[in-house]
XYZ file of C-alpha atoms in Angstrom:
675
model
C -183.100 159.850 -117.011
C -184.914 162.195 -114.691
C -183.480 161.850 -111.215
C -185.505 161.569 -108.050
C -184.609 164.342 -105.648
C -182.599 163.290 -102.595
C -185.629 163.703 -100.358
C -187.770 161.765 -102.796
C -185.224 158.940 -102.941
C -185.345 158.620 -99.168
C -189.126 158.707 -99.205
C -189.291 156.112 -101.974
C -187.017 153.814 -99.990
C -189.359 154.290 -97.038
C -192.368 153.468 -99.218
C -190.833 150.241 -100.459
C -189.180 148.898 -97.330
C -190.968 150.293 -94.281
C -194.574 151.320 -94.802
C -196.078 148.030 -95.938
C -195.771 144.935 -93.763
C -197.073 142.465 -96.341
C -195.698 142.606 -99.873
C -198.645 140.826 -101.463
C -200.842 143.916 -101.014
C -199.078 145.527 -104.010
C -201.750 144.011 -106.243
C -204.502 145.536 -104.106
C -202.891 148.964 -104.523
C -202.504 148.679 -108.292
C -206.066 147.450 -108.757
C -207.328 150.315 -106.579
C -205.416 152.788 -108.753
C -206.898 151.223 -111.886
C -210.382 151.492 -110.387
C -209.770 155.178 -109.656
C -208.667 155.776 -113.253
C -211.879 154.212 -114.576
C -213.957 156.213 -112.111
C -212.332 159.417 -113.324
C -213.214 158.600 -116.915
C -216.758 157.689 -115.954
C -217.188 160.954 -114.036
C -215.844 162.880 -117.014
C -218.461 161.199 -119.210
C -221.167 162.571 -116.925
C -220.000 166.152 -117.458
C -218.449 166.036 -120.953
C -220.644 165.089 -123.899
C -217.570 164.213 -125.973
C -216.564 161.512 -123.530
C -218.806 158.602 -124.353
C -218.169 155.535 -122.186
C -219.495 152.030 -122.666
C -219.992 151.023 -119.049
C -220.197 147.331 -119.885
C -216.639 147.366 -121.217
C -215.046 149.163 -118.270
C -212.701 146.643 -116.664
C -209.326 145.908 -115.117
C -207.278 143.143 -116.722
C -204.442 141.068 -115.301
C -201.942 139.147 -117.416
C -198.559 137.578 -116.849
C -195.646 136.215 -118.872
C -193.624 133.563 -117.074
C -190.758 133.666 -119.582
C -190.359 137.435 -119.398
C -191.232 137.389 -115.663
C -193.701 140.247 -116.102
C -197.061 140.925 -114.506
C -199.353 143.515 -116.094
C -202.311 145.381 -114.607
C -204.324 147.145 -117.332
C -207.294 149.466 -117.234
C -209.336 151.393 -119.775
C -209.629 154.447 -117.579
C -208.742 158.080 -118.137
C -204.994 157.583 -118.662
C -202.290 160.210 -118.053
C -200.575 162.970 -119.994
C -196.837 163.670 -119.752
C -197.487 166.375 -117.153
C -199.669 164.014 -115.131
C -197.005 161.298 -115.274
C -194.483 163.801 -114.000
C -196.777 164.999 -111.247
C -198.378 161.699 -110.168
C -195.506 159.233 -110.576
C -192.468 161.492 -110.571
C -193.548 163.237 -107.375
C -193.761 160.749 -104.533
C -196.716 161.055 -102.160
C -198.656 163.244 -104.576
C -202.126 161.746 -104.884
C -203.778 162.508 -108.162
C -206.868 160.694 -106.924
C -207.073 162.807 -103.775
C -206.643 165.978 -105.841
C -209.339 164.779 -108.238
C -211.717 164.026 -105.352
C -211.307 167.496 -103.916
C -211.843 169.152 -107.294
C -214.964 167.091 -108.025
C -216.418 166.668 -104.547
C -219.795 168.045 -105.608
C -220.111 165.767 -108.652
C -219.165 162.286 -107.481
C -222.311 161.005 -105.795
C -222.705 157.252 -105.285
C -221.770 156.359 -108.855
C -218.082 157.129 -108.321
C -215.896 155.921 -105.481
C -212.332 157.206 -105.708
C -210.166 155.078 -103.417
C -206.667 156.603 -103.592
C -205.654 159.008 -100.898
C -201.921 159.248 -100.258
C -200.239 158.807 -103.631
C -197.911 156.063 -102.409
C -199.810 152.865 -103.268
C -198.261 152.707 -106.726
C -194.757 152.458 -105.258
C -195.659 149.267 -103.386
C -195.033 147.600 -106.763
C -191.298 147.962 -106.125
C -191.606 145.491 -103.235
C -191.874 142.730 -105.846
C -190.566 144.372 -109.036
C -187.045 145.397 -110.054
C -188.510 147.591 -112.783
C -191.927 149.114 -113.357
C -193.211 150.542 -116.637
C -196.443 152.443 -117.114
C -197.710 152.636 -120.676
C -200.546 155.144 -120.782
C -202.699 157.169 -123.123
C -204.764 160.014 -121.766
C -208.361 160.498 -122.816
C -208.514 162.844 -125.806
C -204.782 162.533 -126.514
C -203.105 161.054 -129.589
C -199.898 160.386 -127.700
C -199.013 157.119 -125.975
C -196.322 157.445 -123.290
C -194.114 155.120 -121.268
C -192.905 155.880 -117.725
C -190.144 153.559 -116.544
C -188.231 153.333 -113.263
C -186.147 150.900 -111.240
C -187.331 152.587 -108.016
C -183.800 153.611 -107.100
C -182.310 156.481 -109.069
C -185.028 158.009 -111.172
C -187.369 157.509 -114.104
C -187.804 158.140 -117.809
C -190.799 159.369 -119.778
C -190.816 158.729 -123.502
C -193.368 158.363 -126.304
C -194.329 154.899 -127.523
C -194.147 154.369 -131.266
C -197.216 153.169 -133.103
C -195.402 150.010 -134.240
C -194.368 149.151 -130.679
C -196.309 146.093 -129.403
C -196.982 148.033 -126.185
C -198.680 150.924 -128.040
C -202.208 151.690 -126.813
C -204.887 152.525 -129.342
C -207.318 153.704 -126.664
C -207.112 155.624 -123.422
C -206.047 153.838 -120.281
C -202.917 152.499 -118.615
C -200.844 149.322 -118.466
C -198.691 148.900 -115.353
C -195.990 146.349 -116.227
C -193.953 144.835 -113.409
C -190.712 143.012 -114.149
C -190.438 140.841 -111.070
C -187.371 140.563 -108.887
C -185.180 137.496 -109.051
C -185.935 134.786 -106.520
C -183.832 134.587 -103.377
C -183.406 132.070 -100.584
C -185.854 134.099 -98.487
C -188.441 135.042 -101.111
C -189.918 133.522 -104.243
C -191.427 136.065 -106.608
C -192.490 133.390 -109.070
C -195.695 132.983 -107.084
C -196.992 136.202 -108.665
C -196.787 134.511 -112.060
C -199.412 131.952 -111.036
C -203.111 131.910 -111.869
C -203.915 130.492 -108.456
C -202.009 133.140 -106.504
C -203.374 136.056 -108.512
C -206.937 134.776 -108.222
C -206.473 134.339 -104.468
C -205.087 137.874 -104.009
C -207.906 139.419 -106.005
C -210.538 137.474 -104.080
C -208.963 138.318 -100.748
C -208.207 142.014 -101.172
C -210.096 143.339 -104.197
C -213.155 141.127 -104.454
C -215.523 144.073 -104.136
C -213.867 146.637 -106.391
C -216.755 147.991 -108.437
C -215.272 147.074 -111.835
C -214.608 143.536 -113.084
C -211.054 142.294 -112.652
C -210.453 139.902 -115.532
C -207.739 137.414 -116.417
C -207.224 134.583 -118.872
C -207.555 131.403 -116.846
C -207.019 127.784 -117.719
C -210.081 125.569 -117.656
C -210.777 121.991 -118.587
C -213.523 120.510 -120.725
C -214.436 117.155 -122.203
C -213.728 116.707 -125.889
C -216.540 115.815 -128.238
C -216.850 112.100 -128.895
C -215.621 111.257 -132.414
C -218.315 110.008 -134.758
C -216.374 106.789 -135.485
C -215.580 106.045 -131.823
C -216.396 102.534 -130.700
C -218.181 101.339 -127.567
C -214.878 101.160 -125.733
C -214.226 104.917 -126.223
C -212.944 106.669 -123.108
C -213.759 110.365 -122.678
C -210.838 112.718 -123.273
C -210.286 116.118 -121.713
C -208.520 119.227 -122.903
C -207.365 122.488 -121.368
C -208.405 125.817 -122.826
C -208.034 129.500 -121.987
C -210.958 131.757 -121.166
C -211.192 135.374 -119.998
C -212.740 135.117 -116.549
C -213.936 137.693 -114.024
C -212.156 137.089 -110.726
C -214.087 139.396 -108.395
C -217.743 139.566 -107.394
C -217.832 143.414 -107.525
C -221.010 144.080 -105.565
C -220.551 143.501 -101.828
C -223.387 141.542 -100.318
C -223.414 143.922 -97.327
C -224.190 146.876 -99.615
C -227.406 145.242 -100.803
C -230.715 145.770 -99.043
C -231.382 142.903 -96.659
C -234.776 142.368 -98.320
C -233.000 141.720 -101.637
C -230.741 138.989 -100.260
C -231.964 135.470 -99.609
C -230.948 133.731 -96.367
C -229.165 131.084 -98.418
C -226.996 133.786 -100.003
C -225.975 135.130 -96.593
C -225.266 131.585 -95.422
C -223.139 130.813 -98.448
C -221.202 134.066 -98.065
C -220.565 133.281 -94.403
C -219.382 129.729 -95.023
C -217.127 130.614 -97.935
C -215.662 133.745 -96.327
C -215.090 132.405 -92.824
C -214.441 128.766 -93.729
C -217.216 127.222 -91.673
C -219.188 124.112 -92.541
C -222.349 125.127 -90.700
C -224.824 127.907 -91.392
C -224.635 130.815 -88.951
C -227.040 130.804 -86.032
C -227.944 134.439 -86.662
C -227.311 136.952 -89.449
C -227.927 140.676 -89.129
C -226.938 143.916 -90.806
C -226.191 147.408 -89.581
C -226.193 150.665 -91.532
C -224.922 153.766 -89.757
C -225.283 157.306 -91.052
C -224.046 160.640 -89.794
C -220.527 161.871 -89.130
C -219.248 158.324 -89.566
C -221.026 156.173 -92.132
C -220.500 152.450 -92.426
C -222.201 149.183 -93.298
C -221.788 145.995 -91.295
C -222.812 142.409 -91.963
C -222.466 140.292 -88.839
C -222.845 136.596 -88.086
C -223.185 134.543 -84.927
C -221.652 131.136 -85.718
C -223.643 127.970 -85.281
C -220.867 126.376 -83.245
C -217.814 127.493 -81.313
C -214.437 127.316 -83.092
C -212.209 124.646 -81.598
C -209.670 127.263 -80.490
C -212.109 129.887 -79.176
C -210.806 129.711 -75.629
C -207.142 129.294 -76.531
C -204.454 131.957 -76.509
C -203.997 131.600 -80.257
C -207.563 132.645 -81.091
C -207.782 136.034 -82.811
C -210.984 138.030 -82.673
C -211.921 140.739 -85.136
C -214.090 141.760 -88.054
C -212.943 142.232 -91.624
C -212.541 145.966 -92.226
C -213.061 147.405 -95.690
C -212.692 150.964 -96.904
C -214.538 151.709 -100.131
C -214.898 147.979 -100.790
C -211.138 147.351 -100.441
C -209.963 145.057 -97.651
C -207.863 146.960 -95.111
C -207.621 144.506 -92.208
C -208.624 140.852 -92.111
C -209.205 140.954 -88.352
C -209.774 144.357 -86.829
C -209.850 143.451 -83.133
C -210.854 146.947 -82.025
C -214.326 146.546 -83.524
C -215.402 143.883 -81.006
C -215.310 143.638 -77.216
C -213.652 140.480 -75.915
C -216.903 138.922 -74.730
C -218.273 139.095 -78.289
C -215.080 137.668 -79.785
C -217.055 134.872 -81.445
C -218.911 137.252 -83.800
C -217.725 137.236 -87.402
C -218.474 139.648 -90.190
C -217.415 142.631 -92.234
C -217.508 146.390 -91.719
C -217.147 148.770 -94.659
C -216.626 152.509 -94.268
C -215.185 155.140 -96.571
C -214.902 157.534 -93.631
C -212.331 155.786 -91.465
C -209.010 157.585 -91.333
C -206.359 155.162 -92.538
C -202.631 155.398 -92.052
C -200.427 155.752 -95.087
C -200.120 152.004 -95.666
C -203.891 151.492 -95.448
C -203.177 148.562 -93.129
C -204.103 150.283 -89.859
C -206.203 153.201 -88.701
C -205.152 156.579 -87.435
C -208.077 157.595 -85.246
C -208.999 155.261 -82.400
C -212.079 157.319 -81.563
C -213.615 156.308 -84.900
C -213.109 152.658 -84.046
C -214.471 153.240 -80.562
C -217.639 154.813 -81.949
C -218.112 151.927 -84.357
C -217.366 149.345 -81.663
C -219.992 150.818 -79.316
C -222.656 150.769 -82.014
C -221.758 147.238 -83.122
C -221.781 146.039 -79.505
C -225.288 147.433 -78.967
C -226.493 145.784 -82.166
C -225.095 142.384 -81.152
C -226.683 142.677 -77.703
C -230.024 143.590 -79.257
C -229.898 140.610 -81.622
C -229.025 138.209 -78.815
C -231.901 139.535 -76.717
C -234.220 139.029 -79.671
C -232.994 135.444 -80.128
C -233.441 134.806 -76.402
C -237.034 136.036 -76.473
C -238.218 134.652 -79.822
C -236.250 131.436 -80.379
C -235.348 129.986 -77.000
C -234.137 126.658 -78.347
C -231.671 128.363 -80.678
C -230.564 130.703 -77.912
C -229.884 127.873 -75.492
C -227.740 126.223 -78.147
C -225.933 129.528 -78.696
C -225.396 129.946 -74.970
C -223.986 126.457 -74.701
C -221.389 127.459 -77.285
C -220.558 130.997 -76.199
C -222.112 131.686 -72.790
C -218.817 131.141 -71.022
C -217.396 134.203 -72.755
C -220.320 136.385 -71.653
C -219.773 135.374 -68.036
C -216.077 136.059 -68.350
C -216.923 139.481 -69.767
C -218.644 140.387 -66.507
C -215.789 139.029 -64.414
C -212.977 140.609 -66.450
C -214.692 144.010 -66.325
C -215.004 143.738 -62.517
C -218.778 143.813 -62.891
C -218.879 147.012 -64.953
C -220.531 145.176 -67.854
C -223.156 143.388 -65.776
C -225.965 145.708 -66.878
C -225.246 144.883 -70.530
C -224.593 141.154 -70.141
C -226.465 139.854 -67.081
C -229.746 139.649 -68.974
C -228.148 137.333 -71.549
C -227.002 134.722 -69.032
C -228.749 131.367 -68.581
C -228.562 129.054 -65.554
C -230.148 125.718 -64.695
C -233.102 125.998 -62.329
C -233.144 123.225 -59.700
C -236.815 123.894 -59.076
C -238.051 123.979 -62.671
C -235.347 121.750 -64.201
C -234.718 124.027 -67.166
C -232.562 126.985 -68.132
C -233.784 130.370 -66.934
C -232.517 133.917 -67.096
C -231.913 135.899 -63.930
C -234.980 137.999 -64.775
C -237.133 134.882 -65.107
C -235.769 133.607 -61.800
C -236.724 136.903 -60.139
C -240.219 136.936 -61.636
C -240.896 133.450 -60.230
C -239.697 134.252 -56.701
C -242.170 133.885 -53.839
C -243.107 136.994 -51.920
C -240.446 138.023 -49.452
C -237.446 136.520 -51.236
C -234.622 139.046 -51.272
C -231.754 137.231 -52.957
C -230.857 134.980 -55.871
C -229.550 131.655 -54.570
C -227.066 129.525 -56.470
C -224.837 126.513 -55.965
C -221.560 126.119 -57.840
C -219.767 122.915 -58.664
C -218.758 120.598 -61.473
C -221.826 118.369 -61.731
C -225.479 119.399 -61.874
C -226.879 116.156 -60.457
C -224.515 116.247 -57.510
C -225.360 119.874 -56.789
C -229.083 119.053 -56.760
C -228.462 116.414 -54.062
C -226.477 118.678 -51.767
C -228.152 118.998 -48.335
C -227.954 122.793 -48.371
C -229.586 122.954 -51.820
C -232.403 120.701 -50.638
C -232.905 122.847 -47.558
C -233.183 126.035 -49.656
C -235.636 124.338 -52.014
C -237.643 123.201 -49.006
C -238.065 126.850 -48.050
C -239.775 127.419 -51.411
C -236.824 129.187 -53.017
C -235.237 128.168 -56.305
C -231.511 127.463 -56.614
C -229.459 128.034 -59.761
C -227.079 125.134 -60.378
C -223.842 126.483 -61.879
C -221.324 124.051 -63.327
C -218.742 126.229 -65.115
C -215.578 127.314 -63.329
C -216.211 130.951 -64.273
C -219.684 131.046 -62.648
C -218.540 131.784 -59.107
C -216.166 134.507 -60.303
C -218.923 136.016 -62.448
C -221.345 136.209 -59.511
C -218.670 137.589 -57.210
C -218.009 140.377 -59.714
C -221.726 141.093 -60.181
C -222.579 141.121 -56.449
C -226.232 141.793 -57.249
C -228.773 141.748 -60.059
C -231.403 144.401 -60.737
C -234.667 142.717 -61.681
C -237.075 144.834 -63.722
C -240.792 145.260 -63.193
C -241.303 143.112 -60.088
C -244.507 143.495 -58.019
C -244.051 146.439 -55.696
C -243.245 145.692 -52.065
C -245.075 148.092 -49.767
C -243.624 149.529 -46.586
C -246.629 148.667 -44.431
C -250.104 147.172 -44.502
C -251.784 150.551 -45.001
C -249.835 151.229 -48.190
C -250.555 147.743 -49.490
C -254.273 148.041 -48.754
C -254.424 151.403 -50.494
C -252.754 149.924 -53.575
C -255.131 146.952 -53.586
C -258.108 149.309 -53.409
C -256.737 151.337 -56.317
C -256.302 148.177 -58.383
C -259.872 147.140 -57.574
C -260.949 150.489 -58.996
C -259.143 149.753 -62.264
C -255.617 151.001 -61.638
C -252.692 148.917 -62.918
C -250.653 146.934 -60.448
C -247.564 148.834 -59.355
C -244.131 147.452 -60.192
C -240.577 148.337 -59.234
C -236.998 147.527 -60.125
C -235.391 145.638 -57.277
C -231.750 144.880 -56.518
C -231.255 141.235 -55.512
C -228.099 140.011 -53.818
C -226.450 136.951 -55.344
C -225.841 134.349 -52.636
C -223.966 131.078 -52.781
C -225.904 128.512 -50.728
C -222.584 127.253 -49.371
C -221.839 130.591 -47.775
C -222.481 131.048 -44.080
C -224.806 134.053 -44.355
C -227.889 132.745 -46.130
C -230.159 133.977 -43.317
C -233.005 131.656 -44.318
C -233.711 130.220 -40.901
C -236.825 131.297 -39.027
C -236.518 133.124 -35.724
C -237.359 129.880 -33.921
C -234.667 127.957 -35.833
C -232.074 130.665 -35.144
C -232.958 130.673 -31.461
C -232.720 126.884 -31.227
C -229.332 126.912 -32.996
C -227.974 129.625 -30.692
C -229.143 127.758 -27.595
C -227.596 124.492 -28.827
C -224.317 126.254 -29.628
C -224.103 127.844 -26.173
C -225.031 124.613 -24.455
C -222.321 122.698 -26.267
C -219.445 125.182 -26.321
C -217.091 122.614 -24.826
C -218.026 120.029 -27.466
C -217.527 122.391 -30.364
C -214.249 123.611 -28.898
C -212.966 120.045 -28.702
C -214.087 119.392 -32.295
C -212.296 122.561 -33.459
C -209.156 121.395 -31.698
C -209.423 118.018 -33.418
C -209.630 119.663 -36.866
C -206.986 122.301 -36.189
C -206.531 124.904 -38.924
C -208.766 123.010 -41.370
C -211.775 125.045 -40.164
C -212.233 128.445 -38.569
C -214.910 127.179 -36.232
C -217.483 124.461 -35.517
C -221.062 125.499 -34.889
C -224.699 124.429 -35.039
C -226.367 124.603 -38.442
C -229.464 126.766 -38.750
C -230.556 125.151 -42.038
C -230.027 121.478 -41.136
C -232.833 121.132 -38.604
C -234.271 117.621 -38.798
C -233.109 114.053 -38.333
C -233.703 113.458 -42.064
C -231.190 116.137 -43.027
C -227.458 115.496 -43.386
C -225.522 115.263 -40.087
C -223.085 118.015 -41.135
C -222.130 120.479 -43.849
C -219.255 122.786 -44.711
C -219.793 126.469 -45.457
C -217.442 129.360 -46.167
C -217.144 132.780 -44.614
C -215.630 135.768 -46.370
C -215.044 136.611 -50.060
C -213.480 133.293 -51.113
C -216.047 130.561 -51.575
C -215.373 126.833 -51.527
C -215.846 126.639 -55.298
C -213.549 129.583 -55.918
C -210.837 127.962 -53.811
C -211.159 124.767 -55.833
C -210.817 126.594 -59.170
C -207.853 128.652 -57.994
C -206.096 125.602 -56.560
C -206.137 124.021 -60.022
C -204.387 127.045 -61.558
C -200.695 127.679 -62.151
C -200.299 129.641 -58.892
C -201.992 127.088 -56.654
C -199.490 127.529 -53.853
C -200.277 131.247 -53.546
C -204.018 130.886 -54.194
C -206.257 132.239 -51.391
C -208.138 129.710 -49.288
C -211.751 129.750 -48.148
C -212.478 130.269 -44.472
C -214.263 126.987 -43.729
C -216.928 126.417 -41.099
C -218.144 122.954 -40.052
C -221.874 123.093 -39.313
C -223.426 120.282 -37.238
C -227.065 119.189 -37.427
C -228.156 119.255 -33.773
C -231.318 117.266 -34.604
C -229.433 114.328 -36.132
C -228.798 111.162 -34.045
C -225.066 111.542 -34.672
C -225.072 114.709 -32.559
C -226.072 112.659 -29.518
C -223.101 110.367 -30.176
C -220.825 113.398 -30.215
C -222.268 114.636 -26.930
C -221.858 111.217 -25.356
C -218.211 110.964 -26.403
C -217.496 114.436 -25.036
C -219.258 113.700 -21.713
C -217.314 110.437 -21.370
C -214.060 112.271 -21.984
C -213.242 109.951 -24.923
C -211.099 112.345 -26.929
C -210.030 109.704 -29.451
C -213.607 108.763 -30.330
C -214.615 112.443 -30.560
C -211.684 113.169 -32.853
C -212.617 110.140 -34.995
C -216.252 111.234 -35.291
C -215.267 114.833 -36.005
C -212.835 113.862 -38.747
C -215.412 111.600 -40.395
C -218.133 114.229 -40.255
C -215.825 116.842 -41.764
C -214.598 114.601 -44.590
C -218.161 113.470 -45.238
C -219.279 117.093 -45.538
C -216.434 117.819 -47.965
C -217.369 114.887 -50.173
C -220.994 115.986 -50.165
C -219.851 119.427 -51.368
C -217.820 117.777 -54.132
C -214.551 118.827 -52.497
C -211.515 116.574 -52.051
C -210.602 115.309 -48.592
C -207.156 116.296 -47.407
C -206.058 112.744 -46.596
C -208.028 109.976 -48.386
C -205.950 107.248 -46.718
C -206.755 108.565 -43.242
C -210.435 108.843 -44.209
C -210.496 105.186 -45.304
C -208.768 104.114 -42.100
C -211.277 106.079 -40.000
C -214.172 104.370 -41.745
C -212.613 100.991 -40.970
C -212.135 101.959 -37.314
C -215.788 102.912 -37.070
C -216.828 99.593 -38.617
């Protein structure tokens, strides 16, 4: 026996027990090695006239023997000489494939795709095998050799006699694994199962360029005997057939024009276990310093666990058609976590186990390009198929909003244009850009109302008052909406009609347009304003003046009302937007960064006790008949009646806003007192 060197023994132990996290990938590694061996033979046939290869017969074959507990991976590739066995298998971490690639870099082209890189994949076999034999015959050699090792002490290399059943008549290699005995923690019998082997090939090696074949058991109906009577019942029998387990050609490597939509749909449903066709399918091919192909899908519906902690984002990452990671999270930003697909690149720098990557900057470059492609496709869907986009947004729009909030508004330029909100004025979903384009002249902000019910929001007095001014209001019903708008702060609308500084400039522009010039446009930053905030500034000068005069004239009344409410409100004042007897008698607004809706969302969270509170302001409609009742109670010195009226008005305003009253029992009792 030839002994492994001490250093090699330590390295081999590391290969077997530390580098790979999942033992089932041993089959991926052995199939990749077999594919490399066939590629080497094929490349030799391109440069050596004596090496004639029948491409149709190039294949990798799996077989197993349950009684002997052996699993065999065979190829009809280039095989190995005694020196190559010594160098490639006797020297750990020596990659014959990598050496071959470097020596033939100018000859490979697209017809050959050598996968091996580190020279350690073969040793993953010892994760499941107590002994590994390699029976091989090199191309052009008359000698068949056997390399055998237990993966502990060393290995032997010996010739195989012609009368030995293992003797190879042609070039190629058979890797024979004698599986470990089962333990309480691990069952190795599973690798002696048709089902398991087919599953591993489909999962990890489905797109290896050569067919991976295995004898599989199938069932068929027996022929009906000629003398069978009318009561004959069909009989079935099992039979063995050599079947190809892998599909070989990746669908993402084909030109999009050569693939039918149904084929993409079927690939998506079978690969990602979805019952519905994807809402959108698109491909990406990148060239340059980092080349890769991507096939991406936007699902037709949201997974049930999309917004749970257990949901894992990520794209399938392949290198040279071999699956490296089932979910590479670094290829997608969180707000596009719903996207599914595959990315294949031979250029990514893998770690030694081929389970993770070494260079984050490669992933970052790919992620940026993929992100831009997804954004572009969503914009196209928004503009060309609005019905489909609205359905998409209903499924995944929440994540886009959260992307703006979680990035503290840094991603608003990329994502704001994809958002949809319900227009109270037009009663349909609109984008922020569409909202801006429909604004009347002079509007300087985007107005929105946040709550849990669209119909209730539309009936709010403050929403009606804003609509009465001719301005639209976006009705937002998701808990993330308020946080999203707070993070955005403003929205830059593109190509709006230019606003001129004075009449002279406007007249000059109008004259130029009359002479044939195009109308001037500009990008304009619009503040995002919650209609329940206290700084809408929509009142006319006359309305502001009237409100100020009423507030000054009734300072004593408002002071008494503030005293009656205590710390529930910061102040009581006259409303500048409730200005007629037909409007509501009162409303509640918020001052400062915490809105009423934000307070409600935070109070439902796990840290409700520490959640910040909105600074509430009770606004009174001075034109409403109730205001006269308040004045009369204050003039009469009836503090109890004034406190009763104040409490009712405040609770009424809260209910109108969709907010809970602090003491429902007291509210009910106050209503009874009034009755």
